[in-house]
Tab-separated table of C-alpha atoms and ligand atoms in Angstrom:
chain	number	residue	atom	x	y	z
A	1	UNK	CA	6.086	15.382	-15.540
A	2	UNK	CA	4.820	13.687	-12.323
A	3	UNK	CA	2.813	10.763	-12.049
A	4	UNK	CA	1.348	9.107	-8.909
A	5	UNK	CA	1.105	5.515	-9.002
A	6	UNK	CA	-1.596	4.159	-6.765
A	7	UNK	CA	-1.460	0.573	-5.692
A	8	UNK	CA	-4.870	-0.615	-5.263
A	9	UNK	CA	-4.788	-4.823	-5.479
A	10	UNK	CA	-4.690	-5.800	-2.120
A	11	UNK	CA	-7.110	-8.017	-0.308
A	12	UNK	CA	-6.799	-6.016	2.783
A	13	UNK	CA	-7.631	-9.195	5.286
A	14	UNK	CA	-6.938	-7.809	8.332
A	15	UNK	CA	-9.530	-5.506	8.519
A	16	UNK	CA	-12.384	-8.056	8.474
A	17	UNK	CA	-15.199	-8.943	8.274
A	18	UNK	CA	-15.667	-4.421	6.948
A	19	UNK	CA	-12.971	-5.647	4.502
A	20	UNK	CA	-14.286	-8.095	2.037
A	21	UNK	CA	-12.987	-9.606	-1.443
A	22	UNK	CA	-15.320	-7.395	-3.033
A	23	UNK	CA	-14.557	-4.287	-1.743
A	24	UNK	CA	-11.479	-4.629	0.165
A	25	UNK	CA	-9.574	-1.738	2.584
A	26	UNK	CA	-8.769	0.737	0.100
A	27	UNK	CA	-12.133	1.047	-0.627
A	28	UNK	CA	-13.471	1.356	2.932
A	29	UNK	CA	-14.625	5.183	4.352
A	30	UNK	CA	-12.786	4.367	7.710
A	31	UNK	CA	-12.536	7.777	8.255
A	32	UNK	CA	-15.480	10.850	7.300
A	33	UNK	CA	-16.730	9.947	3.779
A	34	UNK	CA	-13.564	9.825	1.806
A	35	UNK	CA	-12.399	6.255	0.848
A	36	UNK	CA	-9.085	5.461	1.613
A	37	UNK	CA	-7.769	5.302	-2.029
A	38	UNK	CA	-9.933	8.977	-2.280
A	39	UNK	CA	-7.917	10.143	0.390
A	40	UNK	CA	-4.560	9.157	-1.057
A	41	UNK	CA	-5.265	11.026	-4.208
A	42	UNK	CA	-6.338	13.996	-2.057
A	43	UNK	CA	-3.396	13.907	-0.247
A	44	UNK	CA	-1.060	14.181	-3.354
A	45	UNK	CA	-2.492	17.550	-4.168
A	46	UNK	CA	-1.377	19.836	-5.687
A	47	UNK	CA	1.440	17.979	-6.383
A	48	UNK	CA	0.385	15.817	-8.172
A	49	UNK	CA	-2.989	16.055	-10.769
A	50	UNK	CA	-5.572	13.774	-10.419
A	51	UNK	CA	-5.198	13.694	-13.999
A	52	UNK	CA	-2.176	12.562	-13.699
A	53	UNK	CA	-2.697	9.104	-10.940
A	54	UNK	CA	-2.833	5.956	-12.964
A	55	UNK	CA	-4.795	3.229	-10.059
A	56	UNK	CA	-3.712	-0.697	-10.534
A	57	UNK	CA	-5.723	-3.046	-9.394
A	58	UNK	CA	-7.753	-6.074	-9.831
A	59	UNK	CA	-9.995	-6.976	-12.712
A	60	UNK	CA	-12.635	-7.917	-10.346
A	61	UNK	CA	-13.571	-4.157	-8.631
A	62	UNK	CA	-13.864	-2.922	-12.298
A	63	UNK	CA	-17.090	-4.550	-12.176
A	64	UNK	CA	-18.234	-5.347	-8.213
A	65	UNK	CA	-19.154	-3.001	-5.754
A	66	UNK	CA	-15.768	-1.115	-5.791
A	67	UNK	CA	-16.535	0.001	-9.409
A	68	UNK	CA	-18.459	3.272	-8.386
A	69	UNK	CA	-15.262	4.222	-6.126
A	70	UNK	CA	-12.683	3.489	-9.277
A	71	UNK	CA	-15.046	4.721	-11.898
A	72	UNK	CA	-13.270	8.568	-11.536
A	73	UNK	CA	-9.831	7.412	-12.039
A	74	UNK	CA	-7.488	6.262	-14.980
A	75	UNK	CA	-7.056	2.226	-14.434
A	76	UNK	CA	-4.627	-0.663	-15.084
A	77	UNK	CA	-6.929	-3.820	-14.548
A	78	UNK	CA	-4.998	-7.228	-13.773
A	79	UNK	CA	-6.721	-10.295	-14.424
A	80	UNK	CA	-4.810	-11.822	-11.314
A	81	UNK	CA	-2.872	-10.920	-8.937
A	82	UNK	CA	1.012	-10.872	-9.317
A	83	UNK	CA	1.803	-8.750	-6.291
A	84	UNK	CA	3.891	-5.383	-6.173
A	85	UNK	CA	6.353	-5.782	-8.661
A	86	UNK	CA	4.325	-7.062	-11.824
A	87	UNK	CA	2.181	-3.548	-10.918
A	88	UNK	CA	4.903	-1.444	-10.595
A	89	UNK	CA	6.189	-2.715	-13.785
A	90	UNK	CA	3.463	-2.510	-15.443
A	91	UNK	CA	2.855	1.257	-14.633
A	92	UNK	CA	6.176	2.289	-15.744
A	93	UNK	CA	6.021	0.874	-18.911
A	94	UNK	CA	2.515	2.031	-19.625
A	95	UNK	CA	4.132	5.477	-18.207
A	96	UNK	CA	6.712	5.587	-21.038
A	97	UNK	CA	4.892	3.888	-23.966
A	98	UNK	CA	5.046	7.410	-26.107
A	99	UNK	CA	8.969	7.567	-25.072
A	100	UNK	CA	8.663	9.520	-21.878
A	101	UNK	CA	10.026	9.249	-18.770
A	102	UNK	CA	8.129	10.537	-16.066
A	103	UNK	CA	8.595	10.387	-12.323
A	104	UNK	CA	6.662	8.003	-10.369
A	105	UNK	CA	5.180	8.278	-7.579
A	106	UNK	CA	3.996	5.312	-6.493
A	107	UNK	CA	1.750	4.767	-3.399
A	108	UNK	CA	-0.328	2.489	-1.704
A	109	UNK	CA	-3.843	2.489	-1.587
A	110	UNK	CA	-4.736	1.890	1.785
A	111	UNK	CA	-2.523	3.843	4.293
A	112	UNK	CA	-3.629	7.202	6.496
A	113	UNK	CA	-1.007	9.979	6.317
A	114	UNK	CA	-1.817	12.773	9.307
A	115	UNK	CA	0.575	16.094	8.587
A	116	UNK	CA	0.259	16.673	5.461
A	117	UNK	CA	2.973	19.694	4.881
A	118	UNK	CA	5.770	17.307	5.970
A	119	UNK	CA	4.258	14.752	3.235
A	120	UNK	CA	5.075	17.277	0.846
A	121	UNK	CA	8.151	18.436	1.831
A	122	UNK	CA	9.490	14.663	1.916
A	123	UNK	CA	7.826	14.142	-1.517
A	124	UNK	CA	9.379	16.820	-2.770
A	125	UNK	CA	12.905	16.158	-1.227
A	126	UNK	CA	12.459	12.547	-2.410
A	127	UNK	CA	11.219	13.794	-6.339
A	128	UNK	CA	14.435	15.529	-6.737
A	129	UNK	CA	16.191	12.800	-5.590
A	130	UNK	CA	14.685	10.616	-8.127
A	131	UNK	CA	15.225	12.910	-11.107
A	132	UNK	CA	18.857	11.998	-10.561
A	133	UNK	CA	18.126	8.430	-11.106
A	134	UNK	CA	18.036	6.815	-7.854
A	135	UNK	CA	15.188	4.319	-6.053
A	136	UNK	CA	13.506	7.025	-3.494
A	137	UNK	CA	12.015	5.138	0.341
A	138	UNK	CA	10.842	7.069	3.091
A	139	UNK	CA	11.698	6.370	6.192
A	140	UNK	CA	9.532	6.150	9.583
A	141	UNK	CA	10.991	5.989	12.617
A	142	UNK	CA	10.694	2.467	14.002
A	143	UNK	CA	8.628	2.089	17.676
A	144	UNK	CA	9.064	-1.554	18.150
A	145	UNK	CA	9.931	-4.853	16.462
A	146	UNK	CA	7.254	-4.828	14.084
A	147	UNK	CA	7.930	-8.239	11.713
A	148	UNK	CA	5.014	-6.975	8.723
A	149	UNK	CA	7.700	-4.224	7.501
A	150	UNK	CA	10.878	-3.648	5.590
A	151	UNK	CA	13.607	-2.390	7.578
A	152	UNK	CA	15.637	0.121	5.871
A	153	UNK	CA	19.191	1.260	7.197
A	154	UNK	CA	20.455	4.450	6.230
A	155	UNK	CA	22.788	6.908	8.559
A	156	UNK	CA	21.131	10.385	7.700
A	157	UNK	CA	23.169	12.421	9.789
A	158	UNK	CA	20.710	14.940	9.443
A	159	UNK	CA	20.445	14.762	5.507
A	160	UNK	CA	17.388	15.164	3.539
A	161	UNK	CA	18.018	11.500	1.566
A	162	UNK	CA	21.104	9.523	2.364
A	163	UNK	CA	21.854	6.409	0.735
A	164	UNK	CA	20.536	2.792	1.947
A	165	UNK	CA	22.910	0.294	3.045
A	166	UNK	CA	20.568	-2.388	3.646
A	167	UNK	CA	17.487	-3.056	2.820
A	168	UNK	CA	15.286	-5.871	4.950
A	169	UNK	CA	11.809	-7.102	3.772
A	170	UNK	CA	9.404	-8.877	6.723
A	171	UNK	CA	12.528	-9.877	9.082
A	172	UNK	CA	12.163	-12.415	12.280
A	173	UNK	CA	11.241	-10.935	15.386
A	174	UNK	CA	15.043	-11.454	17.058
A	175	UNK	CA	15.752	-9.463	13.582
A	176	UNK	CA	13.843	-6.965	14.033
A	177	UNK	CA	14.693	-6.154	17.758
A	178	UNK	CA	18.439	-6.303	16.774
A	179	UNK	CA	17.664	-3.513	13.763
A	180	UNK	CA	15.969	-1.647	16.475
A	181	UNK	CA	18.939	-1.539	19.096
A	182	UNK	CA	21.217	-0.794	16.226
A	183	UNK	CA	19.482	2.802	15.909
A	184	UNK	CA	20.112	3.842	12.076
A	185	UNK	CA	17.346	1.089	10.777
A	186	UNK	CA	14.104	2.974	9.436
A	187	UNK	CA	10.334	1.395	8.731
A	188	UNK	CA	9.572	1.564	4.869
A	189	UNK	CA	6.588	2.894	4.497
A	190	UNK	CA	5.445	1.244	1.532
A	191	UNK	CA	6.007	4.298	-0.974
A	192	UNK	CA	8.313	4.927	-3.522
A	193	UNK	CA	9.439	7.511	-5.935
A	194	UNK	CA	11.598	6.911	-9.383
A	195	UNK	CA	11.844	7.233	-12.840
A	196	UNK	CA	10.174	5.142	-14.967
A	197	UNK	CA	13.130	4.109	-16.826
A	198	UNK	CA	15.143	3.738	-13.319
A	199	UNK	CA	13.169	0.979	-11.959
A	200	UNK	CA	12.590	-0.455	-15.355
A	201	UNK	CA	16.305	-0.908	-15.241
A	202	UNK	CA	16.658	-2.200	-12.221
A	203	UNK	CA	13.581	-4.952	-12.875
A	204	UNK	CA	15.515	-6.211	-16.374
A	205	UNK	CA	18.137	-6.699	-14.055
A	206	UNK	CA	16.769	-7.968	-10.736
A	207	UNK	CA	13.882	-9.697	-12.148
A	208	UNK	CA	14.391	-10.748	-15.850
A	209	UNK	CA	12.216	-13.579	-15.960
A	210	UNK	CA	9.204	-10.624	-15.196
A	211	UNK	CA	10.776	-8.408	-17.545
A	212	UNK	CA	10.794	-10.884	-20.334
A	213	UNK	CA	6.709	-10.858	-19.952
A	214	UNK	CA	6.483	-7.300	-19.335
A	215	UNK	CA	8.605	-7.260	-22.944
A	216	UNK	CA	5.755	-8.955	-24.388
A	217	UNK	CA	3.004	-6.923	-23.503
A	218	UNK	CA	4.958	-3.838	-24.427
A	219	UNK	CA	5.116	-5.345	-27.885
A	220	UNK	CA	1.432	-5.843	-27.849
A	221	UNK	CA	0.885	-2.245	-27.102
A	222	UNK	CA	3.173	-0.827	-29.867
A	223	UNK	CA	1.498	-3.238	-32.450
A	224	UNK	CA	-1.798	-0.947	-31.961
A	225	UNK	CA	-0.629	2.597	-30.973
A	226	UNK	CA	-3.590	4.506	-31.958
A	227	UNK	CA	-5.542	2.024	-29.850
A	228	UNK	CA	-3.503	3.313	-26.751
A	229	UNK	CA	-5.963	0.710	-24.997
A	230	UNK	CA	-3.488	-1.014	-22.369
A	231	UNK	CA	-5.580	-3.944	-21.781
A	232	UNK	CA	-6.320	-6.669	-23.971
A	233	UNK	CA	-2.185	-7.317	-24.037
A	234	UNK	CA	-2.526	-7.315	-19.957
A	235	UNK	CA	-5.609	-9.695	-20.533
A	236	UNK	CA	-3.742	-12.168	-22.642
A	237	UNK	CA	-0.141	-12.061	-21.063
A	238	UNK	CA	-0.407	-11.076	-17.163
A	239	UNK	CA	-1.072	-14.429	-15.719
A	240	UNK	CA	2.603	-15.302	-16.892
A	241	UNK	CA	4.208	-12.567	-14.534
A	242	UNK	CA	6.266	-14.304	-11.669
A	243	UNK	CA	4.300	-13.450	-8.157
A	244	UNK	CA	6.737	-11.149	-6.121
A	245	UNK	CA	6.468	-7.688	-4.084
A	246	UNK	CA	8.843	-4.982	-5.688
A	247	UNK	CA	10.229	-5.114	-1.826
A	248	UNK	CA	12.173	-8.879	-1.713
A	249	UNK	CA	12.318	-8.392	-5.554
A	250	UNK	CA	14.037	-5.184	-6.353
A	251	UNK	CA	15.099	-2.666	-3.364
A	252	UNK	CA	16.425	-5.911	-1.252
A	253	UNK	CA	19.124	-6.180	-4.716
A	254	UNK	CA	19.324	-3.143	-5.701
A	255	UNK	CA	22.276	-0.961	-4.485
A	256	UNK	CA	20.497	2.031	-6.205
A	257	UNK	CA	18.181	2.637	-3.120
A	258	UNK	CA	18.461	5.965	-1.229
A	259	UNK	CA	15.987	7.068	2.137
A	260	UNK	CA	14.408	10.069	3.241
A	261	UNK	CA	14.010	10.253	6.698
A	262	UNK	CA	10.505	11.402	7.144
A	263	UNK	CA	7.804	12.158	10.154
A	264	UNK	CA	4.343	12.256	8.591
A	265	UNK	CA	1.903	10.938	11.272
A	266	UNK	CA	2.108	7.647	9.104
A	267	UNK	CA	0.012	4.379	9.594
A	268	UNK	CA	-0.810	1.486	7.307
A	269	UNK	CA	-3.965	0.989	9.353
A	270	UNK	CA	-2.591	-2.923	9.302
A	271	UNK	CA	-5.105	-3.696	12.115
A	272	UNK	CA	-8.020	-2.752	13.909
A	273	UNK	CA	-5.741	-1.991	16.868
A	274	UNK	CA	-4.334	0.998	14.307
A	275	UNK	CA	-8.082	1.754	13.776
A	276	UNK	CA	-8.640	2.342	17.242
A	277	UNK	CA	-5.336	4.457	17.605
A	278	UNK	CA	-6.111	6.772	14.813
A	279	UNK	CA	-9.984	6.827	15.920
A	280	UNK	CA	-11.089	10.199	18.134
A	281	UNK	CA	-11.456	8.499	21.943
A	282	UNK	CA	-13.114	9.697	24.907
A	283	UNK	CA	-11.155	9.818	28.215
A	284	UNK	CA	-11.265	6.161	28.399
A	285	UNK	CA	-9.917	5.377	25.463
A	286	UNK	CA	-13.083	3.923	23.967
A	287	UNK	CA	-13.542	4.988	20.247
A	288	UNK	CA	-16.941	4.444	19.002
A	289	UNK	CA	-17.642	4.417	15.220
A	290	UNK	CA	-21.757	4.196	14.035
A	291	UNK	CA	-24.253	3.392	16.211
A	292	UNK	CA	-22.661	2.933	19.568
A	293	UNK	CA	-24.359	3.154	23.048
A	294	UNK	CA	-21.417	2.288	25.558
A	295	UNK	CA	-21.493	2.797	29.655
A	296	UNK	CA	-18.459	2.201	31.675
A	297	UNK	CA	-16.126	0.594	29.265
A	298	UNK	CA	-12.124	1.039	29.297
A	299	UNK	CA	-10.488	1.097	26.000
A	300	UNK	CA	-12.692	0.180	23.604
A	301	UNK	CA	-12.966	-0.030	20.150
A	302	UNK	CA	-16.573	-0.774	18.702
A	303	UNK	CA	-17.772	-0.202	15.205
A	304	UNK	CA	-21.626	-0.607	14.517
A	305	UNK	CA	-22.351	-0.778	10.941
A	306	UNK	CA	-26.147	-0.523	10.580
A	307	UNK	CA	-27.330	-1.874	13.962
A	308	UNK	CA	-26.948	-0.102	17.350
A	309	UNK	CA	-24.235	-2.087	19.199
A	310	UNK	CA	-24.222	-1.832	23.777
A	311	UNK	CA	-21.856	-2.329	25.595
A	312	UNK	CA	-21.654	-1.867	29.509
A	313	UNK	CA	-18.675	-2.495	31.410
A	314	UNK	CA	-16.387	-3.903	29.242
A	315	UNK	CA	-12.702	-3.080	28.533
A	316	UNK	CA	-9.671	-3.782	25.901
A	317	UNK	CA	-11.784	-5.580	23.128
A	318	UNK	CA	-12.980	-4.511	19.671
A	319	UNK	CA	-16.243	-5.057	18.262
A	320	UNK	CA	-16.821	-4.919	14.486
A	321	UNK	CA	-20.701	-5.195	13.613
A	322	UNK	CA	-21.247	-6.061	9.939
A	323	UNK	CA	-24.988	-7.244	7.852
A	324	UNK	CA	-23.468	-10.591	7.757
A	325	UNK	CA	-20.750	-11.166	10.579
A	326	UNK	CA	-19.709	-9.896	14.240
A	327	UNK	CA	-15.909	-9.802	14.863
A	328	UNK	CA	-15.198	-9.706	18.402
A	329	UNK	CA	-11.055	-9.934	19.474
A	330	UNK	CA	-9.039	-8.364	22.497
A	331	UNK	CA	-7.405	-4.736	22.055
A	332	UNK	CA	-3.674	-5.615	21.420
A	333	UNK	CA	-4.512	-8.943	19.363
A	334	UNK	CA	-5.997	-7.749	16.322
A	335	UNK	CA	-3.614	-9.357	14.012
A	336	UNK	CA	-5.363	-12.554	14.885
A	337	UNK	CA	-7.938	-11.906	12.636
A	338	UNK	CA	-5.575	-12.983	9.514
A	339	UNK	CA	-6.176	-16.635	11.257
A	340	UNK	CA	-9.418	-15.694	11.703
A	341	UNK	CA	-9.743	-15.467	7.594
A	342	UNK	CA	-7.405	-18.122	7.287
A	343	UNK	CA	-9.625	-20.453	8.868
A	344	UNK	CA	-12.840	-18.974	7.103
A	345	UNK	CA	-10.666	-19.527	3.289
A	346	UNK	CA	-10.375	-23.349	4.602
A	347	UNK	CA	-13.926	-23.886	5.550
A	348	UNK	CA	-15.165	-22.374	2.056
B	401	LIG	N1	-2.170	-3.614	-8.070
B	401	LIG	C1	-1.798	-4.418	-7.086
B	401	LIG	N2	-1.622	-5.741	-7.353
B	401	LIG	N3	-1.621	-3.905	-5.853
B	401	LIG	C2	-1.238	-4.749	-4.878
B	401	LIG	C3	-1.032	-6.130	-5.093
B	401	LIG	C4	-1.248	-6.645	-6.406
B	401	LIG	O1	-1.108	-7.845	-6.686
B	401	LIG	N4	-0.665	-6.686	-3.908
B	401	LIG	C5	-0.648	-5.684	-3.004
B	401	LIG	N5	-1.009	-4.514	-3.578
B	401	LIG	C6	-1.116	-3.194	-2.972
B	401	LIG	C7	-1.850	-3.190	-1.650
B	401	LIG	O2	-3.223	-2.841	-1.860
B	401	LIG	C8	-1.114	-2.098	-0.889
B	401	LIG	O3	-1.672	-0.827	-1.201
B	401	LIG	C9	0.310	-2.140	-1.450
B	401	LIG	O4	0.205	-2.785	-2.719
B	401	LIG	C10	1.334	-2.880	-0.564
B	401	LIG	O5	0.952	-4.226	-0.456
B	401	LIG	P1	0.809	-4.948	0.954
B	401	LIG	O6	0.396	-6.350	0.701
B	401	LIG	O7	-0.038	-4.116	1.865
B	401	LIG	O8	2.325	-4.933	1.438
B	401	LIG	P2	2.832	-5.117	2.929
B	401	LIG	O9	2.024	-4.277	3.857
B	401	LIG	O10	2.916	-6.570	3.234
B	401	LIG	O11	4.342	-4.550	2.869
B	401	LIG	C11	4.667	-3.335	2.222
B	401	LIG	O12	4.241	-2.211	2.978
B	401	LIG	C12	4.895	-2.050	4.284
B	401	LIG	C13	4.358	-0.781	4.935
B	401	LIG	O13	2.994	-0.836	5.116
B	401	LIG	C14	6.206	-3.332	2.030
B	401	LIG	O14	6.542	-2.274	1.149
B	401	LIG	C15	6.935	-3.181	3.367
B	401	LIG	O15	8.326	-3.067	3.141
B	401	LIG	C16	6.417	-1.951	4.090
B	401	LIG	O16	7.079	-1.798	5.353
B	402	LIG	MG1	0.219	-3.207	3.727
């Protein structure tokens, strides 16, 4: 049996001011009038059931505006946020409560995936990897010195999966351009395929003070099996779980990890600057999303929400036009909008 595991509790900060506490990235139509969590679960078919996708995320969209969007889907609500590892450990236990032990596929929320038949094939090529018991990456050819990744190395040599000799969460910049010249360093992409009882393992050994919680609430559950409701013991225990991704806190340790090379038309859409290179342009390079009148403009990227937005004659800015704020930030310096946010968090 195969399970997708869809992680959904993300705040998503970089795409403000569309991307909002309340209904954050993964719940955004960037893109026709799929969401991007929608589209994930689309994506997985017909490997994987909808039936079969378990989403974790936060408490909060089980009631705000991104309830309509999860309302479809089978949920693991945490009262707080814990990061990746608490969810992925959660999931695989809830995965295995009856004594299974499926493979998970485990995914995040928020990321656009472009050829879909080499998806597959690398999801398949990474699920029969995993039913032998290793920690399945994927790996994305690296294009520059990106310091928001994990940097996987793995020699391939051609291989479908070949095993990882180093795995690198969020390195420096000089890092990152050294893992570049080196040539056999890889991007992880964020998803991950294993057994439940494999990365169970490896938590109870890499992370015991999370797996002494995650004991807990497993004993909760098995108190009340005919319940088989997962979350008043998540309620009452979660907030205990250590905060830490399932990146520095598992495949950094593990030596368990193995990497399929992969070439997907992959993006995390980490920045409007990704928005505007996965957008349709005109011979310009200006994308327009919404109500857009622009004349003589150079590389553009303007997004109109329910007003028309003008523009004559500019070049290499974004404009994001929301009800309640205007974002307005050069083309190549998008990821200043995280201070941008910063700065609003202080003020509030
Ligand atoms: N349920 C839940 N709870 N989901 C979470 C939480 C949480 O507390 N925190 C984050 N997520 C979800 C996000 O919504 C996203 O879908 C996914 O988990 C990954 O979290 P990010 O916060 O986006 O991670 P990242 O971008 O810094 O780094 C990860 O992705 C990179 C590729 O985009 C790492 O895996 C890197 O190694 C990787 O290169
Ligand atoms: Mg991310």
């Amino acid at each position: 049996m195969i399970h997708a595991v869809i992680l959904a509790g993300g705040s998503g900060t970089r795409l403000w001011p569309l991307s909002r506490r309340q209904l954050p990235k993964q719940f955004l139509r960037l893109e026709g009038d799929r969401s991007l969590l929608e589209a994930t679960l689309d994506r997985l078919q017909p490997l994987v059931e909808p039936a079969n996708a378990l989403v974790v995320t936060g408490c909060e969209h089980a009631r705000g505006e991104a309830y309509q969007a999860l309302r479809p889907f089978r949920t693991l609500l945490e009262p707080v946020g814990r990061n990746t590892a608490p969810a992925i450990a959660l999931a695989a236990a809830w995965l295995s409560r009856k004594g299974d032990d499926p493979v998970m596929v485990v995914l995040p929320a928020d990321h656009v995936i472009r050829d879909l038949p080499a998806f597959h094939a690398a999801l398949r090529q990474a699920i029969a990897a995993a039913e032998q018991g290793a920690l399945i990456t994927f790996g994305i050819r690296p294009t520059h010195p990106e310091t928001g990744y994990g940097y996987i190395r793995a020699v391939t040599d051609g291989r479908t999966d070949a095993p990882v000799e180093r795995f690198t969460e969020k390195p420096d910049v000089a890092t990152a351009e050294a893992f570049l010249a080196d040539g056999h360093y890889w991007w992880n992409s964020g998803m991950f395929v294993w057994r439940a009882s494999t990365i169970l393992d490896e938590i109870q050994r890499h992370l015991p003070d999370l797996y002494e919680v995650l004991e807990r609430i497993r004993a909760e559950w098995r108190r009340e099996p005919e319940r088989d409701d997962p979350q008043p013991a998540i309620e009452a225990l979660f907030h205990e779980m250590p905060s830490i991704s399932i990146d520095y806190g598992v495949l950094e340790r593990s030596e368990n990890v193995r990497l399929v090379p992969c070439d997907i038309g992959w993006s995390d859409v980490g920045s409007w600057d990704a928005v505007h290179d996965l957008a349709e342009h005109d011979t310009r390079g200006n994308a327009a999303q919404g109500n857009v009148l622009a004349i003589d403009c150079d590389n553009t990227l303007i997004h109109a929400g329910k007003r028309l937005v003008a523009a004559a004659g500019v070049r290499d800015l974004c404009v994001v036009e929301t009800a309640d704020a205007v974002l307005v930030v050069p083309r190549g310096e998008t990821q200043r909008v995280r201070d941008l946010v910063d700065e609003l968090n202080r003020r509030d």
